Amino acid sequence: MPITISQLLAWKSEGRAIAALTATEYATAKIMDKAGIDLILVGDSLGMVALGYKNTLPLTLNEIIHHTKAVGRGISNALLVVDLPFLTYQISYEQAIASAGRVLKETDAQAVKIEGGYPDLVKTIEKLTARGIPVMGHIGLTPQSVHQTGYRRQGNEPSGAEKIFMQAKDIAEAGAFAIVLEHIPSQLAQEISQTIAIPTIGIGAGSGCDGQILVTHDLLGLSEWQPAFVKKYADLQTVITDAVSSYCKDVRDRSFP
Ligand code: KIV
């Protein structure tokens, strides 16, 4: 049965944890969907892991739509959410509606995710949800602000923690259906999860969230570098290196074909 947004909300009240991962293309999305993942995010991390950009900022709306179309073709059950790239929603409410509208019209995605919790972005969430566009929030470490914050954990000081807590409440009240909490103290993530009515999806935010998400390239050991909070469930870099070297050797010594 395809997973819906109301299913995620029901799971929060039942205490059933939500398992989410990112995807960038058809083949792995299909495998992940069959393996039982609940939610697939075409995150703007695709700019780094699939397109080789230095950070998430250069990614365009056309690029993420192109990849989301491929991911969508591989999915039968998981809920599909897409990141709006840097400066495709921050300029004006009209721009945010147009960008989110393109994503929903041109792909199989059911929702968009936007980063940040400042009042105008909370208002953006209100404007999008009022137009029938489901939104997932994303606060704490927000990689689109890398030039301001780096990739450091956020909310370590009481004032920073208070700000993140208030942003989570505001985003939930603005109508978001879920919120990503990235790289914040686990105690803070747990307090937010126990306070707001919508599911929290943590990444580097401890076990007290309503669900977890990781970048699939990190989980599978395909990235050159992973944050310390990542658990590597496979080492595909070694698997691929061994397979390709064996193939090269077999071709060169004519043992294949
Ligand atoms: O872009 C991304 O992959 C994300 C996840 C890390 C939550 O936003």
XYZ file of C-alpha atoms and ligand atoms in Angstrom:
265
model
C 0.000 0.000 0.000
C 1.465 3.405 -0.931
C 2.423 5.368 2.169
C 0.568 8.613 2.738
C 1.154 11.699 4.821
C -1.703 10.752 7.168
C -0.001 7.369 7.652
C 3.120 9.158 8.931
C 1.011 11.168 11.391
C -0.709 7.984 12.601
C 2.670 6.291 13.061
C 3.785 9.144 15.303
C 0.863 8.588 17.633
C 1.432 4.802 17.585
C 5.165 5.219 18.274
C 6.083 3.383 15.033
C 9.405 4.867 13.849
C 9.655 6.210 10.281
C 12.590 4.954 8.164
C 13.649 7.447 5.491
C 16.551 7.632 3.027
C 17.613 9.777 0.101
C 17.654 8.620 -3.522
C 19.067 10.123 -6.684
C 18.143 7.687 -9.454
C 15.839 4.857 -10.586
C 17.736 1.620 -9.820
C 18.555 2.254 -6.154
C 15.167 3.881 -5.521
C 13.491 0.710 -6.798
C 15.636 -1.514 -4.547
C 15.035 0.719 -1.506
C 11.291 0.791 -2.138
C 11.146 -3.010 -2.405
C 13.248 -3.285 0.774
C 10.486 -1.441 2.649
C 11.675 2.138 3.101
C 8.830 4.438 4.271
C 9.924 7.751 2.792
C 12.331 8.635 -0.002
C 13.750 12.131 -0.197
C 15.342 13.445 -3.349
C 17.495 15.739 -1.265
C 19.611 18.552 -2.600
C 22.568 16.482 -1.333
C 22.191 14.909 -4.791
C 24.134 17.920 -6.059
C 27.128 16.672 -4.076
C 26.791 12.864 -4.135
C 25.500 12.419 -7.701
C 26.593 15.551 -9.559
C 29.920 16.251 -7.848
C 29.212 19.836 -6.715
C 31.246 21.151 -3.737
C 28.084 21.914 -1.744
C 24.299 21.966 -2.312
C 24.123 25.573 -3.552
C 24.662 25.135 -7.325
C 21.859 22.565 -7.763
C 19.026 23.824 -9.978
C 15.297 23.127 -9.970
C 15.588 21.531 -13.428
C 18.297 19.157 -12.187
C 16.344 18.001 -9.132
C 13.158 17.576 -11.198
C 15.084 15.480 -13.741
C 16.396 13.158 -10.983
C 13.033 13.024 -9.189
C 11.331 11.807 -12.378
C 13.800 8.886 -12.463
C 13.399 8.122 -8.747
C 9.609 8.273 -9.032
C 9.626 5.604 -11.758
C 11.229 3.207 -9.259
C 8.792 3.745 -6.391
C 5.548 1.898 -5.704
C 5.091 2.402 -1.949
C 7.360 4.964 -0.339
C 6.260 8.563 0.134
C 8.315 10.725 -2.247
C 9.523 14.130 -1.007
C 11.743 16.589 -2.896
C 14.033 19.359 -1.691
C 13.543 22.788 -3.194
C 17.094 23.894 -4.112
C 18.821 27.045 -2.833
C 17.172 30.259 -4.057
C 14.215 28.517 -5.670
C 11.927 29.442 -2.739
C 13.633 32.133 -0.619
C 13.136 35.088 -2.987
C 9.357 35.489 -2.703
C 6.227 33.541 -1.767
C 5.280 33.538 -5.463
C 8.632 31.988 -6.362
C 8.173 29.273 -3.692
C 4.671 28.426 -4.955
C 5.863 28.317 -8.574
C 8.854 26.085 -7.742
C 6.882 23.687 -5.528
C 4.100 23.653 -8.123
C 6.552 22.617 -10.850
C 7.849 19.772 -8.668
C 4.344 18.440 -8.002
C 3.154 18.888 -11.593
C 6.221 17.444 -13.335
C 7.176 14.550 -10.999
C 5.528 11.857 -8.862
C 6.526 13.655 -5.636
C 3.816 14.146 -3.022
C 5.587 16.888 -1.036
C 8.461 19.363 -0.953
C 11.021 20.111 1.752
C 12.396 23.559 2.495
C 15.195 24.562 4.841
C 15.058 27.199 7.564
C 12.755 28.470 10.264
C 12.941 32.262 10.146
C 9.545 33.991 10.180
C 9.369 34.591 6.425
C 10.155 30.920 5.722
C 7.499 29.831 8.215
C 5.124 32.094 6.283
C 6.269 30.363 3.065
C 5.207 27.025 4.583
C 1.811 28.561 5.408
C 1.405 29.854 1.828
C 2.359 26.494 0.280
C 0.143 24.370 2.531
C -2.775 26.763 1.951
C -2.444 25.906 -1.744
C -2.536 22.154 -1.138
C 1.212 21.630 -1.332
C 2.435 19.424 1.535
C 5.651 20.710 3.101
C 8.340 19.113 5.217
C 10.424 21.565 7.272
C 14.170 21.264 7.919
C 15.943 23.028 10.793
C 19.108 22.747 12.891
C 22.013 22.351 10.504
C 20.714 23.572 7.151
C 23.351 22.870 4.478
C 22.069 25.646 2.171
C 23.459 28.053 4.838
C 26.899 26.426 4.802
C 28.690 29.748 4.227
C 27.156 31.097 7.464
C 27.315 28.049 9.726
C 29.670 25.493 8.198
C 28.591 21.896 8.865
C 28.778 22.305 12.669
C 26.196 20.964 15.105
C 23.566 23.616 15.885
C 21.715 24.391 19.126
C 24.603 23.719 21.504
C 24.073 26.973 23.461
C 20.814 27.571 25.379
C 19.892 30.557 23.173
C 20.470 28.559 19.969
C 18.543 25.590 21.350
C 15.620 27.845 22.324
C 15.563 29.331 18.814
C 15.446 25.859 17.190
C 12.724 24.748 19.609
C 10.571 27.793 18.752
C 11.168 27.315 15.013
C 9.970 23.700 15.273
C 6.763 24.827 16.996
C 6.182 27.599 14.429
C 6.778 25.246 11.482
C 4.332 22.684 12.892
C 1.731 25.420 13.438
C 2.278 26.720 9.899
C 0.980 23.392 8.569
C 4.107 21.330 7.774
C 3.402 17.581 7.915
C 6.864 16.639 9.230
C 10.174 18.243 10.058
C 13.804 17.193 9.588
C 16.015 17.925 12.606
C 19.623 17.882 11.423
C 22.701 17.706 13.652
C 21.306 19.095 16.908
C 21.739 17.769 20.484
C 19.673 14.613 21.080
C 18.067 16.062 24.221
C 16.776 19.039 22.206
C 15.508 16.765 19.398
C 13.697 14.600 21.932
C 12.047 17.625 23.594
C 10.883 18.908 20.192
C 9.562 15.447 19.244
C 7.600 15.212 22.482
C 6.168 18.719 22.083
C 5.028 19.053 18.469
C 2.206 17.056 16.889
C 3.955 16.300 13.582
C 6.674 13.656 13.092
C 10.312 14.666 13.492
C 12.824 12.937 11.214
C 16.317 13.092 12.681
C 19.729 13.048 11.056
C 22.521 13.288 13.602
C 19.899 14.230 16.212
C 19.767 11.099 18.370
C 17.217 8.367 18.909
C 14.431 10.493 20.405
C 13.042 11.554 17.004
C 9.941 9.985 15.412
C 12.006 8.753 12.467
C 15.484 8.783 10.989
C 16.957 9.762 7.628
C 20.428 9.310 6.139
C 22.004 10.146 2.814
C 22.007 6.764 1.037
C 25.494 7.270 -0.430
C 26.788 7.597 3.182
C 24.863 4.537 4.434
C 26.171 2.411 1.548
C 29.775 3.594 1.866
C 29.808 5.336 -1.526
C 30.739 8.815 -0.299
C 34.348 9.905 0.019
C 33.548 11.395 3.427
C 30.716 10.866 5.917
C 29.692 12.888 8.985
C 30.662 11.189 12.286
C 27.005 10.429 13.145
C 26.526 8.213 10.060
C 26.404 4.433 10.408
C 27.855 2.751 7.321
C 25.696 -0.317 6.586
C 27.746 -1.443 3.569
C 31.070 -0.675 1.908
C 30.108 -0.410 -1.748
C 33.222 1.590 -2.578
C 35.287 -1.544 -1.867
C 32.751 -3.841 -3.591
C 32.802 -1.694 -6.774
C 36.588 -1.226 -6.729
C 37.115 -4.996 -6.413
C 34.584 -5.776 -9.166
C 36.021 -3.197 -11.590
C 39.655 -4.239 -10.937
C 38.751 -7.917 -11.459
C 36.981 -7.023 -14.714
C 39.994 -4.975 -15.937
C 42.357 -7.834 -15.076
C 40.138 -10.457 -16.802
C 39.853 -8.341 -19.978
C 43.606 -7.656 -20.074
C 44.639 -11.276 -19.538
C 41.842 -12.381 -21.905
C 40.112 -14.612 -19.339
C 36.857 -12.720 -20.017
C 34.881 -13.328 -22.157
O 19.597 16.867 1.034
C 19.485 15.942 1.832
O 19.927 14.805 1.579
C 18.807 16.210 3.097
C 18.864 15.148 4.129
C 20.217 15.082 4.694
C 17.843 15.350 5.192
O 18.267 17.253 3.285
